Short mmCIF file of C-alpha atoms in Angstrom, two decimals:
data_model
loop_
_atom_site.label_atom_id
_atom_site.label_comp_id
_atom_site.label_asym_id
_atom_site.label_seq_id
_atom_site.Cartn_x
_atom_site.Cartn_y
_atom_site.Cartn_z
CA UNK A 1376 308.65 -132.37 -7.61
CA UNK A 1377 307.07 -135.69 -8.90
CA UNK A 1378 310.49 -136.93 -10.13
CA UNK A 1379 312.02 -136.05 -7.09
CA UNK A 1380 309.50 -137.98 -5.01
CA UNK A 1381 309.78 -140.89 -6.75
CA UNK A 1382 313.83 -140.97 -7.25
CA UNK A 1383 313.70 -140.41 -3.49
CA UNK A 1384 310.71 -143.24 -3.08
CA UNK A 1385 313.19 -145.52 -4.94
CA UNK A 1386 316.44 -144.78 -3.22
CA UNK A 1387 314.97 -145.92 0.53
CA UNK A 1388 312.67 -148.58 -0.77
CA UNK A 1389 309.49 -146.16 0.40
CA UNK A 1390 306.63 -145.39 -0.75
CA UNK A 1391 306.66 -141.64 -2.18
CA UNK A 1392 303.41 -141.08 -0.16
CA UNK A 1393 305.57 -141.73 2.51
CA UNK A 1394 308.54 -139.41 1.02
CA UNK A 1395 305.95 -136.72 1.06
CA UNK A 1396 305.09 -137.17 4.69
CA UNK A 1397 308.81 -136.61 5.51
CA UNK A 1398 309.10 -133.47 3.46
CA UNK A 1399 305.72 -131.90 4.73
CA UNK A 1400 306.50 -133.22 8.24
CA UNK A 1401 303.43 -135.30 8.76
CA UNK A 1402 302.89 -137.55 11.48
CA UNK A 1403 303.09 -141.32 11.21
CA UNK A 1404 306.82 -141.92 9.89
CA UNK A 1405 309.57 -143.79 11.66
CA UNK A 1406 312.34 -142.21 12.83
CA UNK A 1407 314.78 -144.54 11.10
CA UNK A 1408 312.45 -143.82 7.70
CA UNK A 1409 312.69 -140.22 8.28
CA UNK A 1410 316.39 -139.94 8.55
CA UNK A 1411 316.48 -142.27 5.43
CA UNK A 1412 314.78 -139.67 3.52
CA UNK A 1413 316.77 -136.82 4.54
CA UNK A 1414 320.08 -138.39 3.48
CA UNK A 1415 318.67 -139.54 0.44
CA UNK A 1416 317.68 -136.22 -0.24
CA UNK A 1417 321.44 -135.29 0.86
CA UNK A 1418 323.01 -137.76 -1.70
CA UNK A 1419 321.06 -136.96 -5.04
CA UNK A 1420 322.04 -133.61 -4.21
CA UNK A 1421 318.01 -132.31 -3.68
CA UNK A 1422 317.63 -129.06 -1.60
CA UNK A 1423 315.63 -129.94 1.54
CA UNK A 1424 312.62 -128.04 1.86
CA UNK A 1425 313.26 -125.00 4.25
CA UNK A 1426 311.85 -126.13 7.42
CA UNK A 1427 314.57 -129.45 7.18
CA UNK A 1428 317.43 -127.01 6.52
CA UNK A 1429 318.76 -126.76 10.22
CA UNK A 1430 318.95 -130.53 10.40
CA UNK A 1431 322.49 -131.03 8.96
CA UNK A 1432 322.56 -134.78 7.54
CA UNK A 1433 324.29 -137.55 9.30
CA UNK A 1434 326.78 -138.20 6.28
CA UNK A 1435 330.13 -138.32 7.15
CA UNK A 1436 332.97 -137.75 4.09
CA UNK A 1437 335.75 -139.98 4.03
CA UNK A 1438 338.58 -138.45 1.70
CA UNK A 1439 340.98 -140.92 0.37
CA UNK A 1440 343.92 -140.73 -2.32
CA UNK A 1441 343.89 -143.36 -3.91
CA UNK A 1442 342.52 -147.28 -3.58
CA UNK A 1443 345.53 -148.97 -4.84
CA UNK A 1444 347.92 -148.79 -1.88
CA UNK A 1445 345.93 -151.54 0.92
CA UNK A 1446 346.43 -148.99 3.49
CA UNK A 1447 343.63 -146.83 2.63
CA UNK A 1448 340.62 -149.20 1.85
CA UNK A 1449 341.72 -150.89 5.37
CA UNK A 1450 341.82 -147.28 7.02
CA UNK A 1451 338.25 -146.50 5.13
CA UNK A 1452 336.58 -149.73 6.42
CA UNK A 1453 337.68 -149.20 10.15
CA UNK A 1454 336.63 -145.94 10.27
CA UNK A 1455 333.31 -146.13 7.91
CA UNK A 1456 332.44 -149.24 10.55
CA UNK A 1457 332.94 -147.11 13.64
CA UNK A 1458 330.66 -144.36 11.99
CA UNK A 1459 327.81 -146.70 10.98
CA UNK A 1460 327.80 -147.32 15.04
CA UNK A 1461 327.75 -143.70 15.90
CA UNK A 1462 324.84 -143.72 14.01
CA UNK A 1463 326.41 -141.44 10.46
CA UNK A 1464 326.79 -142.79 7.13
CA UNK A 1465 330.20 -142.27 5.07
CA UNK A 1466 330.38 -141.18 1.71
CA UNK A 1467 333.60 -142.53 -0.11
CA UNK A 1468 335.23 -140.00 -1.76
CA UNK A 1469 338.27 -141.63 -4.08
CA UNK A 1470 340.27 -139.20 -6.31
CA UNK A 1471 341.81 -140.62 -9.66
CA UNK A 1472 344.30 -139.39 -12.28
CA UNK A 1473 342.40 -136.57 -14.02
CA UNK A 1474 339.13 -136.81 -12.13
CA UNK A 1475 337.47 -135.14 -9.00
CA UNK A 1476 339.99 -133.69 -6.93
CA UNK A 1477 340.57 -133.46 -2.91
CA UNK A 1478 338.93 -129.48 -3.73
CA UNK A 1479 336.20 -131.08 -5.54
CA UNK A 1480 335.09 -133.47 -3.26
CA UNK A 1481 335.06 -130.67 -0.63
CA UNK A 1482 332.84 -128.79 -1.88
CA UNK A 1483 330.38 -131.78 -3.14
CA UNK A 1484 330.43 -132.83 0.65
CA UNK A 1485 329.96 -128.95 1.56
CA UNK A 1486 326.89 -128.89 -0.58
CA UNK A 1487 325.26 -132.10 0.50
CA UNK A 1488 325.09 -130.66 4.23
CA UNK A 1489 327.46 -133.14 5.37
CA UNK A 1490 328.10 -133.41 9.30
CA UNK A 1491 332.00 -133.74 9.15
CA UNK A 1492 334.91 -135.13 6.70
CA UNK A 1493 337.78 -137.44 7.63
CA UNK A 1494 340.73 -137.34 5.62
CA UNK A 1495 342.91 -140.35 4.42
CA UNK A 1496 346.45 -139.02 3.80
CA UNK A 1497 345.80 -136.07 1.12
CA UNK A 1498 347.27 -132.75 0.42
CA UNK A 1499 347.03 -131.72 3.81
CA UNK A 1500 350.46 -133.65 4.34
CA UNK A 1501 352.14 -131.71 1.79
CA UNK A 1502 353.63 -128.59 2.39
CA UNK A 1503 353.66 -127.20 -1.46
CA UNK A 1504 350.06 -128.28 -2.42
CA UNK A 1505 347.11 -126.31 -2.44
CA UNK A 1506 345.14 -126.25 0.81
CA UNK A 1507 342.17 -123.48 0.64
CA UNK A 1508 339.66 -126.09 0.54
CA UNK A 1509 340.90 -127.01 4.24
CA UNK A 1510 340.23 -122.86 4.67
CA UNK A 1511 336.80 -123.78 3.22
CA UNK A 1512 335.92 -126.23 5.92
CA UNK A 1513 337.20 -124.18 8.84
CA UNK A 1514 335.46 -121.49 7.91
CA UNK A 1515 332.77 -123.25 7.84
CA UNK A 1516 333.13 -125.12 11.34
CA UNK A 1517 332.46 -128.11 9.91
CA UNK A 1518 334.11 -131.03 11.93
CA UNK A 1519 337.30 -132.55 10.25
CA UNK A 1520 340.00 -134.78 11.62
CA UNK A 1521 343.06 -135.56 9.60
CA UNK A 1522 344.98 -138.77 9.58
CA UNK A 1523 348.52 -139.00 9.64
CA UNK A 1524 351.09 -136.51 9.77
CA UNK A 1525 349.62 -132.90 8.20
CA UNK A 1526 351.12 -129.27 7.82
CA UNK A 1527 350.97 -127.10 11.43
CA UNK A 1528 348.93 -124.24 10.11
CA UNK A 1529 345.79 -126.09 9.84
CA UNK A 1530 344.00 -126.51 13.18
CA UNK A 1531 342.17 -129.92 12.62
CA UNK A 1532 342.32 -132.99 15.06
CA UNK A 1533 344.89 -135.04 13.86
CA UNK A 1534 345.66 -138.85 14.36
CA UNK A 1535 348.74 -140.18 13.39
CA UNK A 1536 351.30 -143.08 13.48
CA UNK A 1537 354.33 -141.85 14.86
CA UNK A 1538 357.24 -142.02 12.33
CA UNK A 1539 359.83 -141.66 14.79
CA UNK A 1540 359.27 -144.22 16.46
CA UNK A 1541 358.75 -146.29 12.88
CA UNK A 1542 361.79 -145.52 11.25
CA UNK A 1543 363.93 -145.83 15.22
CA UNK A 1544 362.81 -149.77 14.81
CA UNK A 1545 363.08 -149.81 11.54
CA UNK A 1546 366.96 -149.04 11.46
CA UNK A 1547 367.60 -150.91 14.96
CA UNK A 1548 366.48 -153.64 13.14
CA UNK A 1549 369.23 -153.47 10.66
CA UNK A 1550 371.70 -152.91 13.14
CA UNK A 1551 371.20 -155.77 15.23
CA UNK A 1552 371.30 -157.52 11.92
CA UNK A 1553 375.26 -156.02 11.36
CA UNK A 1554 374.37 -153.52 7.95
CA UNK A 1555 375.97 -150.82 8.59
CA UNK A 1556 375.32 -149.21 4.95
CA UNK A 1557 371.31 -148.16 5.34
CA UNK A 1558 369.46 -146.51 2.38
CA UNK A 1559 366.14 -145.26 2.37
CA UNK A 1560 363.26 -144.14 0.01
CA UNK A 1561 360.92 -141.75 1.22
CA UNK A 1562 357.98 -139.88 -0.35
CA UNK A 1563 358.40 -136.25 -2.18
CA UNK A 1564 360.55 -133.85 -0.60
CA UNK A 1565 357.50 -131.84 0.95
CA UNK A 1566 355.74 -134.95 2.31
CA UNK A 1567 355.26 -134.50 6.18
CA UNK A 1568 355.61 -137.80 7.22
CA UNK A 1569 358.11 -138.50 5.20
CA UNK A 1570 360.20 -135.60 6.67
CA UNK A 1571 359.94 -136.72 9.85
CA UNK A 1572 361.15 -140.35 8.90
CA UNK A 1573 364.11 -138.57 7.47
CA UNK A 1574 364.56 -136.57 10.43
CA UNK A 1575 364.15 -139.25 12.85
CA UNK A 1576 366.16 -141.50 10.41
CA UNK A 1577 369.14 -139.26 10.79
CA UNK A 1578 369.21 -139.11 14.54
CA UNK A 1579 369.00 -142.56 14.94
CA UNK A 1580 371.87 -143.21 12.54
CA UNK A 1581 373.73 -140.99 14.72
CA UNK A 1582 372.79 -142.80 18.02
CA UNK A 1583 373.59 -146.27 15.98
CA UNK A 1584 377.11 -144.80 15.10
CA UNK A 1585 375.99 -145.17 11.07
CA UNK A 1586 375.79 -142.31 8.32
CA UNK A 1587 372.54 -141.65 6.75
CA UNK A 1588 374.39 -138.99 4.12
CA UNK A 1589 371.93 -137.74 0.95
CA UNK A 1590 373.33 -139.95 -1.55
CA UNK A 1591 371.79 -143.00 0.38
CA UNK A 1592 368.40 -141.07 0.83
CA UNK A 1593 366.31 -141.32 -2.11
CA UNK A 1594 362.96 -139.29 -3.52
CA UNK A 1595 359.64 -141.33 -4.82
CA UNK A 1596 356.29 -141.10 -5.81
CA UNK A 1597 354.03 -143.44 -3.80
CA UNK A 1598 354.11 -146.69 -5.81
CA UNK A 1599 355.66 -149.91 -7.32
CA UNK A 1600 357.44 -148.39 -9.85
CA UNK A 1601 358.34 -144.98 -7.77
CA UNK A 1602 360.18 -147.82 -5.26
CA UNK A 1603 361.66 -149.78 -7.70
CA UNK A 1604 363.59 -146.27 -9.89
CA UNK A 1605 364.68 -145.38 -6.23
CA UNK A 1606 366.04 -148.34 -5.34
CA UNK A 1607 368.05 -148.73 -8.38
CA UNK A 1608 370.03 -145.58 -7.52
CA UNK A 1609 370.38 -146.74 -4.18
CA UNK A 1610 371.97 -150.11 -5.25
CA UNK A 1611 374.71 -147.90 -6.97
CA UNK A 1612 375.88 -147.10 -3.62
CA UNK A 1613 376.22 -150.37 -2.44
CA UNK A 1614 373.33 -150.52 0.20
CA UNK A 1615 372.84 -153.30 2.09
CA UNK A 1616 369.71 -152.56 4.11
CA UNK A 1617 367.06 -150.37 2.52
CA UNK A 1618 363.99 -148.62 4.68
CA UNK A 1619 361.20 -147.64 2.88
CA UNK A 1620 358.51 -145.22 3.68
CA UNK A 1621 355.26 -147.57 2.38
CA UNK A 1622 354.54 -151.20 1.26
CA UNK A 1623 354.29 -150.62 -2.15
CA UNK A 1624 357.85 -148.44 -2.71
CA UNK A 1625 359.02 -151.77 -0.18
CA UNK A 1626 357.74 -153.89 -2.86
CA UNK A 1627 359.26 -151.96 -6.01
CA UNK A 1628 362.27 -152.17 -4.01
CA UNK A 1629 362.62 -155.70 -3.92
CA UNK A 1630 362.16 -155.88 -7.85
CA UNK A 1631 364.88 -153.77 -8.22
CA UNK A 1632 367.07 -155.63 -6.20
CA UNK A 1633 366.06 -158.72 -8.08
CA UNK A 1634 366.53 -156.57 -11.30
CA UNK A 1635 369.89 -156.35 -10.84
CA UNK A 1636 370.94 -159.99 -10.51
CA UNK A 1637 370.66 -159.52 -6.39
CA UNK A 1638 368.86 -161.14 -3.55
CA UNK A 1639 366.20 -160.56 -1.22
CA UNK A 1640 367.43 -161.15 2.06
CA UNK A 1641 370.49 -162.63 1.14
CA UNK A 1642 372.10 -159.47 -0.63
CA UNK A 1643 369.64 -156.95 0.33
CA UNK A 1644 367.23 -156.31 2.94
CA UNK A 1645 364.43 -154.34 2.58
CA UNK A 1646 361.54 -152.85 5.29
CA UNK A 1647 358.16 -151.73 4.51
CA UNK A 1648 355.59 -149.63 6.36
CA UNK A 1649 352.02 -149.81 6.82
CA UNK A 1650 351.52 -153.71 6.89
CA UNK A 1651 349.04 -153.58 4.74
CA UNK A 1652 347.20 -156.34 3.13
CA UNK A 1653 348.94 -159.53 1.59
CA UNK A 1654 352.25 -158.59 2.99
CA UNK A 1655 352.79 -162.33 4.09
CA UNK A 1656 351.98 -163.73 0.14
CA UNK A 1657 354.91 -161.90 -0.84
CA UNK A 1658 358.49 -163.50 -1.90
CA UNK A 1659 359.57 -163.20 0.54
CA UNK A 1660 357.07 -161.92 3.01
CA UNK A 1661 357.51 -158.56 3.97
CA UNK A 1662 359.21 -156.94 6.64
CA UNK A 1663 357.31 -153.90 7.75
CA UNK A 1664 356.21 -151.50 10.31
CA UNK A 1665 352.39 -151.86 11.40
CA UNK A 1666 350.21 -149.20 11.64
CA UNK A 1667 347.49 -149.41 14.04
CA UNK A 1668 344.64 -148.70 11.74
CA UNK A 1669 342.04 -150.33 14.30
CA UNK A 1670 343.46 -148.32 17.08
CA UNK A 1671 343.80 -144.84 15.07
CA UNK A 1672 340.50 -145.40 12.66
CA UNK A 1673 338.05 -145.31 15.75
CA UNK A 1674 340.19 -142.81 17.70
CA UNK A 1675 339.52 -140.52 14.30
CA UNK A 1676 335.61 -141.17 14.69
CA UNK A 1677 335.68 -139.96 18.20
CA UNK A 1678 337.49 -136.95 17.73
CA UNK A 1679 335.17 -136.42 15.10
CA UNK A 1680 331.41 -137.39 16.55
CA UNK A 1681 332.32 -135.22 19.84
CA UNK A 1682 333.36 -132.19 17.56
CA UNK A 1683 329.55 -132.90 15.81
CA UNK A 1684 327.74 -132.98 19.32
CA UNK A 1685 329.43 -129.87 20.21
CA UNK A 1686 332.02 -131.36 22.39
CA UNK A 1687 335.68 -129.51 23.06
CA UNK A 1688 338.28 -132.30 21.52
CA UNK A 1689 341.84 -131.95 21.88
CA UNK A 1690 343.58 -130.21 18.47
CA UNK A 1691 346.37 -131.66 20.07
CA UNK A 1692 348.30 -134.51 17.39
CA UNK A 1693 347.37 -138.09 19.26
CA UNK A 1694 350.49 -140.46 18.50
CA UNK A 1695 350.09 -143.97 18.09
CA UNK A 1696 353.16 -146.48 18.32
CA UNK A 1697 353.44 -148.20 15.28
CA UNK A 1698 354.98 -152.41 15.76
CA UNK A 1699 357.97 -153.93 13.87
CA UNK A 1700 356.93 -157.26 12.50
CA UNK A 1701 359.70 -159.23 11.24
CA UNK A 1702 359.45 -161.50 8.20
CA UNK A 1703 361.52 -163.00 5.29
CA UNK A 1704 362.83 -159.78 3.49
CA UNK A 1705 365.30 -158.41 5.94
CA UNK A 1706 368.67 -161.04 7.55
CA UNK A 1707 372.10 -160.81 8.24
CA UNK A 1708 374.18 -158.16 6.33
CA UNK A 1709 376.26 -160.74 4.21
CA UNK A 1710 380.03 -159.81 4.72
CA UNK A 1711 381.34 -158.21 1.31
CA UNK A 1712 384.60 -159.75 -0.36
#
């Protein structure tokens, strides 16, 4: 008991006299000091005595794949800024190669009492991964909204950009600029959004009077070197224009094209999606699709703090229109001898 008063005392910057008055629920504490306690009790993973059970802790989870890819530390700081005025403190939850997994961190945010979870793009958005731990937090009630495209069996709030709409501008685009030979690489075959470019991709084509067949659609991890593999194949079938379903794979893609003795615009242009950080330093700067992360971060956080006060929020998916911004990598197809 003494070593958790003072590891307590230490983690607010109290006293652990005061600590005790918290757990014993004395008078004379702050408000602000009392709460302070109870989440610090939450975070070193203490069990609060039994009269403090009921009072779930204002932490809020926020679930994200990776930290590499811009997109998600730019996601995490709108929303973790939107819950620090709502008055709830996020917990950054960051899986790695071989460490703590999405099911992990679920149940390390069920047992510190948590109040709700927000998820960055996870295994929610594809349809062959595990998902019991998202059975886990239903059954639990707990308030969860999910960013970005997910599976339809799993009745969270969802907020998403809409890839229809993303991949329609993307390929317009490249049609006003005359290629008529479009590739694309997209995530894993049972990624969500990625599905729905495709699908969207396809009937665009069709409206643009271009063919989107299977040979110029190609398969990727999320990354660099995922974008640049793809893109290799794809310059076997004499591409001109290339989509890309993130910023990254749009970056591998333009060392591939460089790879092979090509240019970026000149022989091959190539569109990104997100717009996430430092897309202007690159050579050339990047033409992508923007995501409105400020728009769809705090949209997320009030889905999410009216499902905590009890409130009825629509399940329904809330689409946000994502905006084209033109830059060096995309230009005229070049006319091929």
């Amino acid at each position: 008991m003494t070593r958790r008063l003072a590891q307590v005392a230490q983690k607010v910057g109290v006293s652990e006299a005061t600590v005790s008055r918290v757990l014993n629920e004395k008078p004379g504490v702050s408000e602000a000091t009392r709460a302070a306690v109870l989440t610090a009790l939450d975070v070193l993973g203490y069990e609060r005595p039994t009269q403090l059970r009921g009072e779930r802790a204002r932490l809020v989870g926020l679930v994200l794949p990776e930290l590499q890819n811009p997109i998600f530390p730019a996601f995490a700081e709108v929303v973790g800024g939107a819950l620090a005025g709502q008055g709830f403190t996020p917990v950054l939850c960051t899986q790695t190669a071989g460490g703590v997994s999405e099911a992990d961190y679920v149940d390390l945010l069920l047992e510190q009492h948590v109040s709700g979870v927000v998820f960055f793009g996870g295994l929610y958005a594809q349809q062959d991964a595990p998902h019991e731990h998202y059975d886990r937090l239903a059954e639990r009630s707990l308030p969860t909204v999910l960013l970005n495209a997910a599976i339809d069996d799993l009745d969270f709030p969802r907020v998403s950009c809409d890839d229809a709409v993303a991949v329609e501008q993307a390929i317009g685009h490249l049609k006003q600029l005359g290629h008529r030979r479009i590739g694309m690489v997209l995530g894993p075959a049972d990624h969500m959004p990625s599905r729905r470019k495709l699908a969207a991709a396809r009937a665009a084509a069709e409206r643009a009077g271009l063919e989107l067949p299977d040979e110029l659609v190609e398969r990727a991890l999320f990354s660099l070197e995922g974008g640049q593999a793809a893109t290799t194949r794809l310059l076997r079938q004499d591409v001109t224009g290339i989509v890309c379903a993130s910023d990254p794979l749009a970056l591998g893609a333009v060392r591939a094209v460089r790879r092979a003795g090509l240019s970026v615009p000149d022989d091959v242009s190539v569109i990104g999606y997100d717009d996430s950080a430092f897309m202007t330093c690159t050579d050339p700067p990047l033409t992508t699709v923007r995501q409105p992360i400020e728009a769809m971060g705090r949209a997320a956080v009030e889905l999410l703090a009216g499902e905590i006060a009890g409130v009825k929020v629509t399940h329904d998916e809330l689409l946000f229109e994502p905006e084209l911004v033109v830059r060096g990598s995309t230009a005229p197809a070049r006319v091929r001898a």
